[in-house]
Amino acid sequence: MKNKTLWTDTEGKPIQAHGGMILQHKGIYYWYGENKDTETVNRHVDFIGISCYSSEDLENWRNEGIVLSPVVNNPAHMLYTKNICERPRVLYNKSTKQFVMYTHADTADYYYAGVNVAVAASPTGPFVWLKSFQPNRQDSRDMTLFQDLDGSAWLIHSANYNKTMNIARLSDDYLDVTGSYISIFQDQEREAPAIMYSHNRYYMITSGCSGWEPNPSLYGICDHLIGPWKLIDNPCTGPAYRTTFDGQGTCIFFVQNQPYVLLDHWHPDDLRSSAYSMLPIQISDNGGLKIEWQDETFFTNSKRREGTS
Ligand code: DGJ
């Protein structure tokens, strides 16, 4: 796949899964993201739905349609078309056998700052909205979910007007917070959290706060999810490392044991045309992260057989 381009699905249509995440379930990759295929006005698009695409090889993506729909006739609802619904994250809860989706829920001016929770019986939805709330009575803007090795789930969200990042434990059914949370990266003003566990450590890559404009990434590490977290450095190297290759991280996913970061390359004046990249994350012997730019990323062997490497 050619990086920093707008990829197409198996029908040749542009993939509308911005600010997204990739869930692996029963050998299939599911890519959830914001469908922004509508007019951009003042760097903003209406909420027209959360999309899902499925793939067995991360290269051929089948459009599974809109899995979380907007509410078009109730301005008081957080899923109202004029509101913000960003960064969908889905986990499978083994006990309840439900797929649980969290998204950033906001008013068009980003003032409400909460989350939406929705559930589905299948990874391809439809997801049924349950509620919107502010986790632990804290404001919550960019966010992600993380499922730990023991099955516990955690909501990681920018809080205190993006001044800190909160890590909040979810209830066993993943539908609520438990009241237990920590605030990390105090006064660092980070957003777009993407987290992984690898080499016996937790890693979190975040962006700075500059709207749709790219900025340097920064990663932190810790031995236990609830800290203490230590900020390390920008994991990106080479040309354009200071702008995350003109992109912003959105999630980390694994192919076997190899982690990859999914980037959005935002086009603020025409958000639907925003592009994507998937780049491998290298972990050095001393535990440091390195992300290098590459023009193309191949996941299947077929292209290599055609003589591309
Ligand atoms: C940066 C966030 O990471 C995006 O998800 C989006 O909310 C933009 N800000 C809006 O400016």
Short mmCIF file of C-alpha atoms and ligand atoms in Angstrom, two decimals:
data_model
loop_
_atom_site.label_atom_id
_atom_site.label_comp_id
_atom_site.label_asym_id
_atom_site.label_seq_id
_atom_site.Cartn_x
_atom_site.Cartn_y
_atom_site.Cartn_z
CA MET A 1 0.00 0.00 0.00
CA LYS A 2 1.34 3.40 -0.95
CA ASN A 3 1.61 5.51 2.18
CA LYS A 4 0.24 9.05 2.47
CA THR A 5 -2.49 8.32 -0.06
CA LEU A 6 -6.22 7.82 0.30
CA TRP A 7 -6.62 4.07 -0.04
CA THR A 8 -9.56 2.50 -1.81
CA ASP A 9 -11.78 -0.39 -0.78
CA THR A 10 -12.50 -3.55 -2.77
CA GLU A 11 -15.04 -1.60 -4.84
CA GLY A 12 -12.47 1.06 -5.72
CA LYS A 13 -14.08 3.71 -3.47
CA PRO A 14 -12.00 5.84 -1.05
CA ILE A 15 -11.78 4.34 2.44
CA GLN A 16 -13.62 6.63 4.86
CA ALA A 17 -12.18 5.53 8.20
CA HIS A 18 -10.36 8.56 9.58
CA GLY A 19 -9.14 8.85 13.18
CA GLY A 20 -9.59 5.10 13.24
CA MET A 21 -8.48 1.87 14.89
CA ILE A 22 -7.91 -1.70 13.80
CA LEU A 23 -9.36 -4.58 15.80
CA GLN A 24 -8.30 -8.14 15.11
CA HIS A 25 -11.05 -10.68 15.76
CA LYS A 26 -11.07 -14.33 14.71
CA GLY A 27 -8.42 -13.80 12.03
CA ILE A 28 -10.13 -10.77 10.45
CA TYR A 29 -8.98 -7.16 10.75
CA TYR A 30 -11.76 -4.62 11.31
CA TRP A 31 -10.95 -0.98 10.63
CA TYR A 32 -13.34 1.47 12.32
CA GLY A 33 -13.13 5.17 11.56
CA GLU A 34 -14.88 8.43 10.90
CA ASN A 35 -16.76 8.64 7.62
CA LYS A 36 -16.05 12.19 6.48
CA ASP A 37 -17.51 11.86 2.99
CA THR A 38 -19.40 15.13 3.12
CA GLU A 39 -18.66 18.80 2.57
CA THR A 40 -16.00 20.42 4.78
CA VAL A 41 -17.12 23.85 6.02
CA ASN A 42 -14.69 25.89 8.12
CA ARG A 43 -12.52 22.81 8.71
CA HIS A 44 -15.48 20.88 10.06
CA VAL A 45 -17.71 18.12 8.72
CA ASP A 46 -21.08 16.97 10.00
CA PHE A 47 -21.19 13.59 11.71
CA ILE A 48 -22.45 11.19 9.04
CA GLY A 49 -21.46 7.90 10.68
CA ILE A 50 -18.73 5.57 11.85
CA SER A 51 -17.58 3.20 9.10
CA CYS A 52 -16.22 -0.32 9.33
CA TYR A 53 -14.06 -2.10 6.77
CA SER A 54 -12.89 -5.71 7.04
CA SER A 55 -9.83 -7.42 5.65
CA GLU A 56 -7.92 -10.67 5.92
CA ASP A 57 -4.64 -9.22 4.69
CA LEU A 58 -4.69 -5.47 5.60
CA GLU A 59 -4.53 -4.62 1.91
CA ASN A 60 -7.95 -5.57 0.52
CA TRP A 61 -10.59 -3.76 2.57
CA ARG A 62 -14.28 -4.60 2.18
CA ASN A 63 -16.74 -1.86 3.10
CA GLU A 64 -19.04 -3.12 5.87
CA GLY A 65 -20.95 0.16 5.80
CA ILE A 66 -21.95 2.58 8.54
CA VAL A 67 -21.93 0.72 11.86
CA LEU A 68 -22.85 3.67 14.12
CA SER A 69 -25.36 6.02 12.56
CA PRO A 70 -26.04 9.67 13.33
CA VAL A 71 -29.28 10.83 14.92
CA VAL A 72 -30.67 13.28 12.39
CA ASN A 73 -33.78 14.60 14.10
CA ASN A 74 -32.78 15.27 17.71
CA PRO A 75 -30.36 18.17 18.34
CA ALA A 76 -30.21 17.19 22.03
CA HIS A 77 -28.65 13.80 21.19
CA MET A 78 -24.85 13.52 21.20
CA LEU A 79 -25.00 11.58 17.91
CA TYR A 80 -26.84 14.48 16.24
CA THR A 81 -25.33 15.27 12.84
CA LYS A 82 -24.10 18.69 13.94
CA ASN A 83 -22.13 17.20 16.84
CA ILE A 84 -18.67 15.64 16.89
CA CYS A 85 -18.18 11.87 16.95
CA GLU A 86 -14.49 11.04 16.53
CA ARG A 87 -11.87 8.34 17.14
CA PRO A 88 -14.07 5.22 17.39
CA ARG A 89 -12.53 2.37 19.40
CA VAL A 90 -13.98 -1.13 19.67
CA LEU A 91 -13.17 -3.96 22.09
CA TYR A 92 -14.68 -7.40 22.34
CA ASN A 93 -15.84 -8.35 25.81
CA LYS A 94 -15.49 -12.12 26.18
CA SER A 95 -17.82 -12.35 29.19
CA THR A 96 -20.75 -10.43 27.73
CA LYS A 97 -19.94 -11.46 24.13
CA GLN A 98 -20.52 -7.85 23.11
CA PHE A 99 -18.48 -5.54 20.93
CA VAL A 100 -18.23 -2.26 22.83
CA MET A 101 -17.54 0.99 20.99
CA TYR A 102 -16.38 4.23 22.60
CA THR A 103 -16.03 7.46 20.65
CA HIS A 104 -15.15 11.02 21.48
CA ALA A 105 -18.55 12.72 21.90
CA ASP A 106 -18.66 16.46 21.55
CA THR A 107 -20.58 19.52 20.54
CA ALA A 108 -19.41 21.23 17.36
CA ASP A 109 -17.35 23.69 19.44
CA TYR A 110 -15.59 20.83 21.34
CA TYR A 111 -17.04 22.17 24.59
CA TYR A 112 -18.99 19.13 25.88
CA ALA A 113 -15.92 16.82 25.92
CA GLY A 114 -17.26 13.35 26.72
CA VAL A 115 -17.60 9.84 25.31
CA ASN A 116 -20.33 7.85 23.58
CA VAL A 117 -20.76 4.17 24.42
CA ALA A 118 -22.44 1.80 21.97
CA VAL A 119 -22.68 -2.00 21.71
CA ALA A 120 -23.18 -4.62 19.03
CA ALA A 121 -23.44 -8.39 18.84
CA SER A 122 -21.25 -8.51 15.74
CA PRO A 123 -18.05 -6.61 14.83
CA THR A 124 -19.83 -5.20 11.80
CA GLY A 125 -22.63 -3.80 13.93
CA PRO A 126 -25.05 -2.24 13.93
CA PHE A 127 -23.86 -0.55 17.12
CA VAL A 128 -26.63 0.64 19.40
CA TRP A 129 -25.89 3.81 21.33
CA LEU A 130 -26.26 3.41 25.11
CA LYS A 131 -25.11 6.68 26.63
CA SER A 132 -22.84 9.71 26.57
CA PHE A 133 -20.99 10.85 29.66
CA GLN A 134 -17.87 12.49 31.03
CA PRO A 135 -15.64 9.74 32.47
CA ASN A 136 -15.10 10.24 36.20
CA ARG A 137 -16.64 13.72 35.76
CA GLN A 138 -13.53 14.72 33.78
CA ASP A 139 -13.54 16.34 30.35
CA SER A 140 -12.53 13.88 27.65
CA ARG A 141 -11.48 14.77 24.11
CA ASP A 142 -9.11 12.59 22.03
CA MET A 143 -9.25 9.05 23.39
CA THR A 144 -8.51 5.41 22.86
CA LEU A 145 -9.30 2.07 24.49
CA PHE A 146 -6.82 -0.53 25.62
CA GLN A 147 -7.44 -4.16 26.57
CA ASP A 148 -4.80 -5.45 28.94
CA LEU A 149 -3.50 -9.02 29.10
CA ASP A 150 -5.83 -9.84 32.00
CA GLY A 151 -8.89 -8.76 30.00
CA SER A 152 -9.33 -5.48 31.88
CA ALA A 153 -10.15 -2.51 29.68
CA TRP A 154 -8.98 1.05 30.02
CA LEU A 155 -10.09 4.38 28.58
CA ILE A 156 -7.19 6.69 27.83
CA HIS A 157 -8.30 10.25 27.21
CA SER A 158 -7.01 13.80 27.07
CA ALA A 159 -8.40 15.66 30.08
CA ASN A 160 -8.26 18.98 31.90
CA TYR A 161 -8.54 20.90 28.61
CA ASN A 162 -5.92 18.59 27.08
CA LYS A 163 -3.40 19.44 29.80
CA THR A 164 -3.15 15.82 30.98
CA MET A 165 -3.84 12.29 29.77
CA ASN A 166 -6.08 10.18 31.99
CA ILE A 167 -6.01 6.39 32.19
CA ALA A 168 -9.34 5.22 33.55
CA ARG A 169 -10.27 1.64 34.36
CA LEU A 170 -13.51 0.40 32.82
CA SER A 171 -16.03 -1.85 34.53
CA ASP A 172 -15.90 -5.58 33.77
CA ASP A 173 -18.63 -5.20 31.12
CA TYR A 174 -16.65 -2.26 29.61
CA LEU A 175 -19.79 -0.08 29.65
CA ASP A 176 -18.72 2.37 32.33
CA VAL A 177 -15.76 3.72 34.25
CA THR A 178 -15.07 2.42 37.75
CA GLY A 179 -13.92 5.67 39.39
CA SER A 180 -10.33 4.46 39.39
CA TYR A 181 -8.03 6.57 37.20
CA ILE A 182 -4.67 8.30 37.04
CA SER A 183 -3.55 11.48 35.27
CA ILE A 184 -0.23 11.30 33.43
CA PHE A 185 1.88 13.59 31.22
CA GLN A 186 0.84 16.59 33.38
CA ASP A 187 0.95 19.90 31.48
CA GLN A 188 2.32 18.17 28.38
CA GLU A 189 -0.80 18.91 26.30
CA ARG A 190 -0.89 15.64 24.36
CA GLU A 191 -3.66 14.10 22.30
CA ALA A 192 -4.28 11.24 19.84
CA PRO A 193 -3.13 8.51 22.28
CA ALA A 194 -2.13 5.17 20.73
CA ILE A 195 -0.99 2.44 23.10
CA MET A 196 0.56 -1.02 22.95
CA TYR A 197 2.11 -3.64 25.19
CA SER A 198 5.32 -5.17 23.84
CA HIS A 199 8.65 -6.40 25.20
CA ASN A 200 7.21 -6.44 28.75
CA ARG A 201 6.37 -2.74 28.65
CA TYR A 202 3.51 -0.41 27.86
CA TYR A 203 4.19 2.23 25.21
CA MET A 204 2.03 5.24 24.43
CA ILE A 205 2.55 7.43 21.38
CA THR A 206 0.76 10.79 21.41
CA SER A 207 0.61 13.91 19.27
CA GLY A 208 0.76 17.52 20.36
CA CYS A 209 -2.35 19.71 20.20
CA SER A 210 -2.43 21.73 16.99
CA GLY A 211 -5.86 21.03 15.52
CA TRP A 212 -5.53 19.34 12.13
CA GLU A 213 -1.95 20.57 11.66
CA PRO A 214 0.81 17.99 12.13
CA ASN A 215 3.26 18.21 15.00
CA PRO A 216 5.97 16.06 16.64
CA SER A 217 4.98 12.75 18.22
CA LEU A 218 6.20 11.84 21.67
CA TYR A 219 6.21 8.45 23.34
CA GLY A 220 6.16 7.37 26.93
CA ILE A 221 6.84 4.04 28.59
CA CYS A 222 5.95 2.31 31.81
CA ASP A 223 6.16 -1.11 33.39
CA HIS A 224 2.63 -0.99 34.75
CA LEU A 225 -0.30 0.64 33.00
CA ILE A 226 -1.05 2.77 36.02
CA GLY A 227 2.43 4.20 36.07
CA PRO A 228 4.73 5.76 36.71
CA TRP A 229 4.92 6.80 33.07
CA LYS A 230 8.11 8.31 31.72
CA LEU A 231 8.24 10.52 28.62
CA ILE A 232 11.05 9.52 26.29
CA ASP A 233 11.31 11.14 22.87
CA ASN A 234 9.89 11.53 19.40
CA PRO A 235 9.90 8.00 17.92
CA CYS A 236 9.98 9.31 14.33
CA THR A 237 13.32 9.62 12.53
CA GLY A 238 14.48 10.94 9.18
CA PRO A 239 13.01 13.70 7.01
CA ALA A 240 9.74 15.17 8.32
CA TYR A 241 10.23 13.50 11.71
CA ARG A 242 9.15 16.76 13.37
CA THR A 243 5.73 16.60 11.73
CA THR A 244 5.18 12.86 12.16
CA PHE A 245 5.70 12.62 8.38
CA ASP A 246 2.92 15.23 7.95
CA GLY A 247 0.59 12.97 9.87
CA GLN A 248 -0.87 12.12 13.24
CA GLY A 249 -0.91 8.70 14.89
CA THR A 250 -4.30 7.20 15.57
CA CYS A 251 -3.73 3.59 16.66
CA ILE A 252 -1.21 0.78 16.96
CA PHE A 253 -2.00 -2.70 15.69
CA PHE A 254 -0.02 -5.93 15.46
CA VAL A 255 0.66 -8.31 12.61
CA GLN A 256 1.95 -11.35 14.45
CA ASN A 257 4.42 -9.72 16.83
CA GLN A 258 5.24 -6.71 14.67
CA PRO A 259 3.58 -3.44 15.73
CA TYR A 260 2.46 -0.86 13.18
CA VAL A 261 1.16 2.66 13.64
CA LEU A 262 -1.76 3.91 11.55
CA LEU A 263 -1.41 7.60 10.64
CA ASP A 264 -3.94 10.14 9.40
CA HIS A 265 -2.67 12.79 7.02
CA TRP A 266 -5.37 15.40 7.52
CA HIS A 267 -6.55 17.68 4.72
CA PRO A 268 -8.32 20.28 6.88
CA ASP A 269 -10.08 22.02 4.00
CA ASP A 270 -11.36 18.80 2.48
CA LEU A 271 -11.36 16.31 5.31
CA ARG A 272 -12.84 13.46 3.27
CA SER A 273 -9.68 13.36 1.15
CA SER A 274 -7.38 12.93 4.20
CA ALA A 275 -4.84 10.18 3.56
CA TYR A 276 -3.42 7.25 5.54
CA SER A 277 -0.12 5.51 6.26
CA MET A 278 0.77 2.31 8.08
CA LEU A 279 4.36 2.26 9.32
CA PRO A 280 6.23 -0.44 11.25
CA ILE A 281 7.38 0.44 14.76
CA GLN A 282 10.86 -0.80 15.62
CA ILE A 283 11.79 -1.59 19.21
CA SER A 284 15.51 -1.49 19.92
CA ASP A 285 17.35 -3.72 22.39
CA ASN A 286 17.24 -0.96 25.01
CA GLY A 287 13.48 -0.66 24.61
CA GLY A 288 13.45 2.56 22.56
CA LEU A 289 10.97 3.10 19.72
CA LYS A 290 11.84 4.08 16.18
CA ILE A 291 9.47 4.85 13.31
CA GLU A 292 10.98 5.47 9.88
CA TRP A 293 9.18 6.73 6.82
CA GLN A 294 8.66 4.27 3.97
CA ASP A 295 6.80 5.01 0.75
CA GLU A 296 5.04 1.67 0.71
CA THR A 297 4.07 -0.96 3.27
CA PHE A 298 3.39 -4.53 2.20
CA PHE A 299 1.57 -7.01 4.36
CA THR A 300 1.09 -9.83 1.90
CA ASN A 301 3.69 -11.88 0.05
CA SER A 302 1.99 -11.56 -3.31
CA LYS A 303 3.54 -8.21 -4.23
CA ARG A 304 7.00 -9.37 -3.19
CA ARG A 305 6.64 -12.32 -5.55
CA GLU A 306 5.98 -9.81 -8.31
CA GLY A 307 9.49 -8.51 -7.72
CA THR A 308 8.97 -5.38 -5.62
CA SER A 309 11.52 -6.40 -2.99
C1 DGJ B 1 -6.97 16.94 16.70
C2 DGJ B 1 -7.61 15.63 17.04
O1 DGJ B 1 -6.62 14.68 17.18
C3 DGJ B 1 -8.59 15.23 15.94
O2 DGJ B 1 -9.18 14.01 16.28
C4 DGJ B 1 -9.60 16.32 15.80
O3 DGJ B 1 -10.35 16.44 16.96
C5 DGJ B 1 -8.90 17.64 15.48
N1 DGJ B 1 -7.96 17.96 16.54
C6 DGJ B 1 -9.88 18.77 15.35
O4 DGJ B 1 -9.20 19.98 15.15
#
